[in-house]
mmCIF file of C-alpha atoms in Angstrom:
data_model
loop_
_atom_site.group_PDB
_atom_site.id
_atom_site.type_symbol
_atom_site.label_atom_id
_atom_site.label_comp_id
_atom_site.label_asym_id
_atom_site.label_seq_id
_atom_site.Cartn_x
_atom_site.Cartn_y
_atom_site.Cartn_z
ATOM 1 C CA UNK A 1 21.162 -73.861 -55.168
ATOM 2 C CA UNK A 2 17.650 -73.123 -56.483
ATOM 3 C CA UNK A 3 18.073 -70.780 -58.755
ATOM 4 C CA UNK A 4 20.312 -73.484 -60.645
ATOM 5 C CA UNK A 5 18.061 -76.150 -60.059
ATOM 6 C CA UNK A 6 15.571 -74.417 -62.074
ATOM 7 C CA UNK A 7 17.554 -74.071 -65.633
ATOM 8 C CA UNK A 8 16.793 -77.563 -66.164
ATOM 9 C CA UNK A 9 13.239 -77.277 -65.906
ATOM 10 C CA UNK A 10 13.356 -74.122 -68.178
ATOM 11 C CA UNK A 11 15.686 -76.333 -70.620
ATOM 12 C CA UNK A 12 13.006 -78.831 -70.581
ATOM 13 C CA UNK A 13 10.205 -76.300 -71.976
ATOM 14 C CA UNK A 14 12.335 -75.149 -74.506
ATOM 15 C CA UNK A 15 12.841 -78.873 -75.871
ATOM 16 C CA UNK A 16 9.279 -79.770 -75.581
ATOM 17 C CA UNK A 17 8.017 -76.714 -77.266
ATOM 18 C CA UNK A 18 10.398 -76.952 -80.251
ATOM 19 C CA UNK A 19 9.222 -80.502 -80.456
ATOM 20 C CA UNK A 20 5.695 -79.001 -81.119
ATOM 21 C CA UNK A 21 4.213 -81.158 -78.201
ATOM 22 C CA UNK A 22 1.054 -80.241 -76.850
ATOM 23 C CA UNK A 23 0.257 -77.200 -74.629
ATOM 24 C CA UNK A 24 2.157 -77.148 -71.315
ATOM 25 C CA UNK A 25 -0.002 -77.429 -68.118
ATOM 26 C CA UNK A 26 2.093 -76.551 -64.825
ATOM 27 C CA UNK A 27 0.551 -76.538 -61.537
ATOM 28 C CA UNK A 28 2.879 -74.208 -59.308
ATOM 29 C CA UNK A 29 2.921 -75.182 -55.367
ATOM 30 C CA UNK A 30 3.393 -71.606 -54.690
ATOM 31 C CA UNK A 31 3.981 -68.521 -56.060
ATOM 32 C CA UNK A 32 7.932 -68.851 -55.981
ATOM 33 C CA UNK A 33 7.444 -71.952 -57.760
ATOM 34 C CA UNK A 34 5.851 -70.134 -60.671
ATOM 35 C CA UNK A 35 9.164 -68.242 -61.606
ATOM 36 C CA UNK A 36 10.059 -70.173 -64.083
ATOM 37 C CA UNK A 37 7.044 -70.965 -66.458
ATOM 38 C CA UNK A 38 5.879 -67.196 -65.982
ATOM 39 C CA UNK A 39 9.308 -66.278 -67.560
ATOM 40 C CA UNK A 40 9.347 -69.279 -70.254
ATOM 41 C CA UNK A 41 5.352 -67.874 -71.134
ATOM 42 C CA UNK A 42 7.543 -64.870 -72.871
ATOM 43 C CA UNK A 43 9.614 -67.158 -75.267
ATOM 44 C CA UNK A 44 7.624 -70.357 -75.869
ATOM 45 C CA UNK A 45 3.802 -70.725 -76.693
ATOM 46 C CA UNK A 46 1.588 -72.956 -75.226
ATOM 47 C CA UNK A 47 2.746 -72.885 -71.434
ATOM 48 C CA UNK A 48 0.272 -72.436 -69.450
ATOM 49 C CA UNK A 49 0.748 -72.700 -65.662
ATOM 50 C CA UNK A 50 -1.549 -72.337 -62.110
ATOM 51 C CA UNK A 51 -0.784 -71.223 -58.681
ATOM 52 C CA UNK A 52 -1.378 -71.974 -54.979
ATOM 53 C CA UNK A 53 -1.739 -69.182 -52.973
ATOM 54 C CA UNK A 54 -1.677 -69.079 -48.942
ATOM 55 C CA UNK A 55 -1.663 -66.037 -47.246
ATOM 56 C CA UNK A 56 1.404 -64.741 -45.619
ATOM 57 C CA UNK A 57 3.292 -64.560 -49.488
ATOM 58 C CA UNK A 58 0.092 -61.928 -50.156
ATOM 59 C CA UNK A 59 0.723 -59.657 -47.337
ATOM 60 C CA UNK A 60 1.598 -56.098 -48.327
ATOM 61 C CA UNK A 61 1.362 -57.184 -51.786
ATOM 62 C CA UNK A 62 -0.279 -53.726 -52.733
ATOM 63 C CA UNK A 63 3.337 -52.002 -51.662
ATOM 64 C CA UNK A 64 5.699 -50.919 -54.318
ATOM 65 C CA UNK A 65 8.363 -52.852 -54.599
ATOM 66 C CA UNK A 66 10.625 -55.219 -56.993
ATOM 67 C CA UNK A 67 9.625 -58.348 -55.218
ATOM 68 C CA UNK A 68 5.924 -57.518 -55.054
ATOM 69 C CA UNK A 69 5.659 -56.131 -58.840
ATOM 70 C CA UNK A 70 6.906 -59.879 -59.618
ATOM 71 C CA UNK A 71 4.407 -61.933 -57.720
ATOM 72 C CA UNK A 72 1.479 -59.777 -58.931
ATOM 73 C CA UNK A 73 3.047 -60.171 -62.898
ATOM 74 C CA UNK A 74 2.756 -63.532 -62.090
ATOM 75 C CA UNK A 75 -0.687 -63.979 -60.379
ATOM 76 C CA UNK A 76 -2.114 -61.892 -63.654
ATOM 77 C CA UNK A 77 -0.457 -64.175 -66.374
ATOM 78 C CA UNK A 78 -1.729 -67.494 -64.346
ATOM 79 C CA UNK A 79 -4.015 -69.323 -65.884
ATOM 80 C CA UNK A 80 -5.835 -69.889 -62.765
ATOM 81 C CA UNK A 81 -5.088 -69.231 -58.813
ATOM 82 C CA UNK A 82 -5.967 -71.250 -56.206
ATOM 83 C CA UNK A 83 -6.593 -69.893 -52.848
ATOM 84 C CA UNK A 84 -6.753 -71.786 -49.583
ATOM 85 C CA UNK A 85 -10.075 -70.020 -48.193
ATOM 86 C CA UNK A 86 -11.641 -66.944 -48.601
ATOM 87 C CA UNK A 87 -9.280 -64.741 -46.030
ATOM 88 C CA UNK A 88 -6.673 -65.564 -49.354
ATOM 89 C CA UNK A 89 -9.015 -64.329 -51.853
ATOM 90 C CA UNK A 90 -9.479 -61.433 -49.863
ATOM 91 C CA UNK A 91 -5.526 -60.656 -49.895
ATOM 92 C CA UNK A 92 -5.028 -60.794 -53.424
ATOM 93 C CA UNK A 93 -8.463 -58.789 -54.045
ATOM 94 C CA UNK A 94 -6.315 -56.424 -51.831
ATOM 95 C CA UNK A 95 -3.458 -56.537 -53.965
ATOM 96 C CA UNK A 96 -5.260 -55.624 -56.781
ATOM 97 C CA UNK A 97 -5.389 -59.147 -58.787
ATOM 98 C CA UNK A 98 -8.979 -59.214 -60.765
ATOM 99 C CA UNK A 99 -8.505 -63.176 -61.772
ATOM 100 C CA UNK A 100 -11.112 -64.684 -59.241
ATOM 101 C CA UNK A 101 -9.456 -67.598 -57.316
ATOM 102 C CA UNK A 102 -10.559 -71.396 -57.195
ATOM 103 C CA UNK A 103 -11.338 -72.123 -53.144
ATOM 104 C CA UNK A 104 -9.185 -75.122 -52.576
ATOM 105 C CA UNK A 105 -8.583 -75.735 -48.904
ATOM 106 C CA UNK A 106 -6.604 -78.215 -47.793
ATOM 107 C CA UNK A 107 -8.604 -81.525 -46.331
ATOM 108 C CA UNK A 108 -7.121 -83.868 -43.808
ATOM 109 C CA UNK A 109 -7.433 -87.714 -43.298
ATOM 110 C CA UNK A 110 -9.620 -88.315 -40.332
ATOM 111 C CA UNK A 111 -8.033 -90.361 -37.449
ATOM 112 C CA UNK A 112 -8.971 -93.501 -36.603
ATOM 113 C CA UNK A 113 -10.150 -92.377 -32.822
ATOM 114 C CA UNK A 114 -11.582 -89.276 -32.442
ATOM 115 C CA UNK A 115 -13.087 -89.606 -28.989
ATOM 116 C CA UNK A 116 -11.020 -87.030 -26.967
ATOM 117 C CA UNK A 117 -10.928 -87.769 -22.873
ATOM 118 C CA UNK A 118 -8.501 -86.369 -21.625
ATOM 119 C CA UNK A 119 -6.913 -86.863 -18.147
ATOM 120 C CA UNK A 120 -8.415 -83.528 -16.613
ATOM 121 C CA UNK A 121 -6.521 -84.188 -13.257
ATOM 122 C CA UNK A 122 -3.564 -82.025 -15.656
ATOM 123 C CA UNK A 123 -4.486 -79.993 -18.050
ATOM 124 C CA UNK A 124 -2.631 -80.759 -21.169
ATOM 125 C CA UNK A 125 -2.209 -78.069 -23.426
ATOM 126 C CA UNK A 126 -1.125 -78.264 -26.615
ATOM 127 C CA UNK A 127 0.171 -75.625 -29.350
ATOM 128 C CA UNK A 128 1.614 -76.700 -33.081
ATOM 129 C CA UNK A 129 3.236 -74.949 -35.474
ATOM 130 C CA UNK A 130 7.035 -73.850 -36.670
ATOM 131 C CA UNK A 131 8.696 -70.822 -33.920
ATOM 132 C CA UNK A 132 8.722 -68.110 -35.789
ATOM 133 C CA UNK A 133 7.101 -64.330 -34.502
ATOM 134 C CA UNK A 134 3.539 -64.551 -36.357
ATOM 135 C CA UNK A 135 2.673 -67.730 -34.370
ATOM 136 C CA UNK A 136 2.247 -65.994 -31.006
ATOM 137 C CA UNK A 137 4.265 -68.331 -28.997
ATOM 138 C CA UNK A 138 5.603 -65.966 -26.320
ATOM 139 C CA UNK A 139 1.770 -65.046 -26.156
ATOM 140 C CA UNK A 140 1.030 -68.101 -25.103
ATOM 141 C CA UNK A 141 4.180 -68.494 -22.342
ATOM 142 C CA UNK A 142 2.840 -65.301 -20.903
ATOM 143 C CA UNK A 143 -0.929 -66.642 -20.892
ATOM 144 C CA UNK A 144 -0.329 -70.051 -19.135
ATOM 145 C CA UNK A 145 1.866 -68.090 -16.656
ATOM 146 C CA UNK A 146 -0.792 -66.256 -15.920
ATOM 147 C CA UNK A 147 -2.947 -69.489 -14.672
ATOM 148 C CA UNK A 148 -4.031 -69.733 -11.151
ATOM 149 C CA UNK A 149 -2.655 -72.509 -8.968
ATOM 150 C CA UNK A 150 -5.197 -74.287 -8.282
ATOM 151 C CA UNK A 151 -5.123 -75.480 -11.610
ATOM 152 C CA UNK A 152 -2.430 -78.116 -12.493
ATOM 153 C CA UNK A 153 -1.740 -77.947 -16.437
ATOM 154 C CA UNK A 154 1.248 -78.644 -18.664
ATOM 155 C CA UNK A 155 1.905 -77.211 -22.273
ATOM 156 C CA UNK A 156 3.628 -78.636 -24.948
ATOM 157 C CA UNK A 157 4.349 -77.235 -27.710
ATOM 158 C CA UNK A 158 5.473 -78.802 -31.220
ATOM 159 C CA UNK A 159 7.976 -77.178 -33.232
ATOM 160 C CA UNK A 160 11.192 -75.813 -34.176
ATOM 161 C CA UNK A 161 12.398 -72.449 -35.791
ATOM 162 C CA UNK A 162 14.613 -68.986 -35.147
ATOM 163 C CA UNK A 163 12.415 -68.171 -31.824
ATOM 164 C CA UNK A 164 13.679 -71.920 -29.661
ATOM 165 C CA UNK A 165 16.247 -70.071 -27.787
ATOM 166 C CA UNK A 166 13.829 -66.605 -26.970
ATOM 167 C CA UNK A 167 10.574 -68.948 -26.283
ATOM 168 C CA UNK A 168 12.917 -71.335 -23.767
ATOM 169 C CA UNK A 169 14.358 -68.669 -21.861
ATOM 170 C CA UNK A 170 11.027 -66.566 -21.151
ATOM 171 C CA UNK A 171 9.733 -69.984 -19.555
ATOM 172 C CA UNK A 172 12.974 -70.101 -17.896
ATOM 173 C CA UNK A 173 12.588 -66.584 -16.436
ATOM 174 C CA UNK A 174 8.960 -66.929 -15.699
ATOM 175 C CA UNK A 175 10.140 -70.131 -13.593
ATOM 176 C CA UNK A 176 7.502 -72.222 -15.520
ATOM 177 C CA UNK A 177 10.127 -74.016 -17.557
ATOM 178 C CA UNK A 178 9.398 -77.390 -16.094
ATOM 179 C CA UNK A 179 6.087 -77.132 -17.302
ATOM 180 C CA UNK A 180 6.350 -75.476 -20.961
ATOM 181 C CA UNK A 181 7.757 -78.248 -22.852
ATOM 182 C CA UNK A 182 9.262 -77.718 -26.405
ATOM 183 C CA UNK A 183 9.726 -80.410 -28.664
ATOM 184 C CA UNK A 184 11.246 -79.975 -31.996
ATOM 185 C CA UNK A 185 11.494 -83.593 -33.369
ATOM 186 C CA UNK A 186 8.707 -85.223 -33.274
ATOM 187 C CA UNK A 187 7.174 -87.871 -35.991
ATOM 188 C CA UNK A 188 3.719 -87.548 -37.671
ATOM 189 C CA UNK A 189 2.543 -90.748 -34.966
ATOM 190 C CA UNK A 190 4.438 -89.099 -32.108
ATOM 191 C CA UNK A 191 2.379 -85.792 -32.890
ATOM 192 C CA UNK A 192 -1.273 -88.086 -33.640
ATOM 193 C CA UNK A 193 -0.157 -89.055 -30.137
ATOM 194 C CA UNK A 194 0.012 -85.534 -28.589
ATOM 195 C CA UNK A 195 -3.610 -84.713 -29.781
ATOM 196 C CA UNK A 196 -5.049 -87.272 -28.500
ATOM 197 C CA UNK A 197 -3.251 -86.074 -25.041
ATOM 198 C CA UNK A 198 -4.288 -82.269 -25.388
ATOM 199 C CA UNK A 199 -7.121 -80.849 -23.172
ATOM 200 C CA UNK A 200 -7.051 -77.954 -25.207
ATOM 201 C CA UNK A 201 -5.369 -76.549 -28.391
ATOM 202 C CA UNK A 202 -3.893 -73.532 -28.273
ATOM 203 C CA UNK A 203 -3.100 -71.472 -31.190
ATOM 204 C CA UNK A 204 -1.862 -67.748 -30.518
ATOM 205 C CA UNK A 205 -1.390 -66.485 -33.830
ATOM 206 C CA UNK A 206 -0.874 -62.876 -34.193
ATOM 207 C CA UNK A 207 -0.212 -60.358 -37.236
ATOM 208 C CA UNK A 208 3.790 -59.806 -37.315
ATOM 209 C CA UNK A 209 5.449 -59.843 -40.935
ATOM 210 C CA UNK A 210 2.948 -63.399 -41.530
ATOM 211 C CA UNK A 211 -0.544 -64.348 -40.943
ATOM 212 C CA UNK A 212 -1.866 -67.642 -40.924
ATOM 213 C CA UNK A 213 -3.431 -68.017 -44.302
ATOM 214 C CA UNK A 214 -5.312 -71.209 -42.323
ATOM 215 C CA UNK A 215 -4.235 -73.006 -39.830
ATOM 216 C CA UNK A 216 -3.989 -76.508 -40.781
ATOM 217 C CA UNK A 217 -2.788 -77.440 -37.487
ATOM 218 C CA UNK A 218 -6.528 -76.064 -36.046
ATOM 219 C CA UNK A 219 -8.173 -79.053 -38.652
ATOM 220 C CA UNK A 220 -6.049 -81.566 -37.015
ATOM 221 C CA UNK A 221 -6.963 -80.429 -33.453
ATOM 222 C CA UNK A 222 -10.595 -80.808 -34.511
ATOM 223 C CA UNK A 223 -10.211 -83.909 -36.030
ATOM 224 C CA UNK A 224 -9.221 -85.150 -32.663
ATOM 225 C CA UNK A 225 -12.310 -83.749 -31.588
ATOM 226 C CA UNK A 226 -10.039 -80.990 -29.253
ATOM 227 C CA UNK A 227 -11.527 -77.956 -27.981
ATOM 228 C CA UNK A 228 -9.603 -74.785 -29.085
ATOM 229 C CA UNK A 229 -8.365 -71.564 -28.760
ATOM 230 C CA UNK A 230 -7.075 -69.622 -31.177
ATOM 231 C CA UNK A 231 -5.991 -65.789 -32.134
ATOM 232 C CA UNK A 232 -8.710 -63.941 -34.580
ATOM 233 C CA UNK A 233 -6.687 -63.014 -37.518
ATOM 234 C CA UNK A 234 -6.016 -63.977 -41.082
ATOM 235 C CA UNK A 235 -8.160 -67.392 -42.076
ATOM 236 C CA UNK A 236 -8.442 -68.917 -38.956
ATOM 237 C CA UNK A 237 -12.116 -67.372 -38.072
ATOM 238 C CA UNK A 238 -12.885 -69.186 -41.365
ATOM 239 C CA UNK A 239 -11.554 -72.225 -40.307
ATOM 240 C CA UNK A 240 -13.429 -71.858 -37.149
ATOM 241 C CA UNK A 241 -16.664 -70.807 -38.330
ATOM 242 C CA UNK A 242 -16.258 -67.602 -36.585
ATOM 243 C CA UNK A 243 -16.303 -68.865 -33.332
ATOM 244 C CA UNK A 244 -18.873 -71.408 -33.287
ATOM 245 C CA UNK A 245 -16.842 -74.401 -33.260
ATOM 246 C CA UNK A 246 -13.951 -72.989 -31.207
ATOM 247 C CA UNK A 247 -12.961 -70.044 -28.861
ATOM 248 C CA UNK A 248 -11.728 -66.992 -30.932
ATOM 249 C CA UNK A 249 -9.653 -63.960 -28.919
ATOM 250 C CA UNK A 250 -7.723 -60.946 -29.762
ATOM 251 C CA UNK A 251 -4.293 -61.636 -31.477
ATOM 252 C CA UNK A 252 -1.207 -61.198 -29.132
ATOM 253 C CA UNK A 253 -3.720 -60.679 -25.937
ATOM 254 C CA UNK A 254 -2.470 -63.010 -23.342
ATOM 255 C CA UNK A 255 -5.105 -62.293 -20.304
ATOM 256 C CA UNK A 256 -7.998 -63.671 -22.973
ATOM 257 C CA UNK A 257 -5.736 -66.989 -23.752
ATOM 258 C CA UNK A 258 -5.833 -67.060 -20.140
ATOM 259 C CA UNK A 259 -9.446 -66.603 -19.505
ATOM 260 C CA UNK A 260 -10.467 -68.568 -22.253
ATOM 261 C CA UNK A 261 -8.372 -71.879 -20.897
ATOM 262 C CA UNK A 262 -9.831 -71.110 -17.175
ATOM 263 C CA UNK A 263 -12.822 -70.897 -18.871
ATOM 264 C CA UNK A 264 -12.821 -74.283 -20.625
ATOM 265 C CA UNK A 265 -11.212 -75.791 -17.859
ATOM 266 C CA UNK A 266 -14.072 -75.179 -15.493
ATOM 267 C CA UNK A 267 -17.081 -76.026 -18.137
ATOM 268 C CA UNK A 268 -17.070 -79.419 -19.228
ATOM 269 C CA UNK A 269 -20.183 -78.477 -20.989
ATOM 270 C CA UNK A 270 -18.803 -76.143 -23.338
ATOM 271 C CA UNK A 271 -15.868 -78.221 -24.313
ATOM 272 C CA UNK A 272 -17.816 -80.977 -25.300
ATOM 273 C CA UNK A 273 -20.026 -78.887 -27.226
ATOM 274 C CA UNK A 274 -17.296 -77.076 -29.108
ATOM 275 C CA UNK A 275 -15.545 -80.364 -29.925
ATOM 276 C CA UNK A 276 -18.644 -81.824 -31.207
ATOM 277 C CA UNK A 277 -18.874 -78.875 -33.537
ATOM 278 C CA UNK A 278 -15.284 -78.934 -34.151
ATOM 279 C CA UNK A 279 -14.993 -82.887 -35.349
ATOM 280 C CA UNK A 280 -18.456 -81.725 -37.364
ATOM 281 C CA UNK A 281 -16.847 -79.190 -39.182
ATOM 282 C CA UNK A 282 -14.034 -80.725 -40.531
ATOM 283 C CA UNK A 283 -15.549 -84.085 -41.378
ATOM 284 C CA UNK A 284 -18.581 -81.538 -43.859
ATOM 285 C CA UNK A 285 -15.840 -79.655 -45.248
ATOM 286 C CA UNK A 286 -12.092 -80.704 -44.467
ATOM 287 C CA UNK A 287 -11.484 -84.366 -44.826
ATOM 288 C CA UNK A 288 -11.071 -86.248 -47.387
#
């Protein structure tokens, strides 16, 4: 249970502060996380705690509402907020927070080989991220259905989450389900493994109760050097540098997914110049 696995945190401020230790510094991995110390800052002095934001917490922050008064009490009494990019600055300028966030994206070790060649005889495609509405990943079934038969491709996509069942049988009724392959175990090597595979990276993220805040799966692609496609909404135009280091589209349209992988397919030219950029990108500003 959470909620009891907090009182001995909040036991330990208490003991600390009547000890008359130094001020408390708490870094909070998210705004959840921050409960506790935002309710301790009422009784003890000296606590003084920080906050990660992301992005799909923020959303419809500026409606009224028990949960959302909560978050923004505690966003105003942190000592300092970290955001992820500037698409999560944006949200909580939205929400009405006037504390001005420290950018802190999240970097990425480099792989060892970044050289993508892929076996173009079948296109691998490749999509990453847990299967859940906001992630597009019925976009994406109807987009590859969509490809012409002269082109011989396979998608695989990484993940687990409430939508396996829904996501398995649209394949299954679009009779590509030999072809759309889910997998929902797979180890950190097994997935290093995968990008190295993909032709393309696919991510199809639309706007549905979530947004992706950034898309850390997209830095991972590109650190493989992988061309990609992804949906334009929340941070991942940031991420991409609005299109010039990957192929942006229109959230939840599956005809441009479709177009945009026929499109790669056929111009060897383009991919390598987007996965140039791409590996670029995330070496300047993602990698540690």
């Amino acid at each position: 249970n959470k909620k009891i696995s907090c009182i001995p945190i909040f036991i330990y401020f208490f003991k600390t502060n009547l000890r008359g230790n130094k001020y408390q510094e708490i870094e909070c991995g998210n705004v959840y996380a921050a409960i506790i110390p935002w309710l301790a800052s009422f009784f003890l002095k000296k606590i003084y705690y920080s906050v990660y934001t992301y992005g799909t917490e923020l959303t419809g922050l500026a409606k009224p509402s028990v949960r959302n008064f909560v978050i923004k009490k505690i966003l105003c009494k942190a000592d300092k907020i970290y955001a992820l990019g500037d698409y999560t600055a944006g949200l909580l300028k939205t929400a009405g927070i006037k504390k001005r966030p420290v950018i802190f994206p999240p970097r990425i070790k480099l792989p060892k080989h970044t050289g993508n060649n892929p076996d173009m005889s079948i296109l691998h495609l490749l999509c990453v991220g847990r299967l859940v509405p906001h992630k597009g990943h019925s976009v994406l079934i109807e987009a590859v259905s969509m490809l012409p038969d002269n082109i011989f491709w396979k998608c695989v996509i990484v993940g687990n989450g409430p939508q396996l069942y829904v996501l398995n049988s649209m394949s299954a009724e679009k009779n590509i389900n030999d072809r759309v392959i889910i997998k929902t175990n797979v180890s950190d090597d097994d997935l290093w493994k995968e990008y190295e595979k993909a032709s393309i990276f696919i991510l199809p993220s639309i706007f549905d109760k979530g947004t992706e805040g950034f898309g850390i799966v997209l830095l991972e692609a590109m650190a493989h050097s992988v061309p990609v496609i992804a949906g334009n909404t929340g941070g991942i135009a940031e991420v991409l540098d609005n299109g010039s280091c990957g192929v942006l589209v229109e959230p939840g349209n599956a005809t441009a997914i479709s177009e945009a992988i026929k499109k790669l397919y056929g111009d060897i030219n383009l991919r390598s110049a987007l996965s140039q950029k791409a590996y670029n990108r995330v070496r300047n500003f993602y990698a540690w």
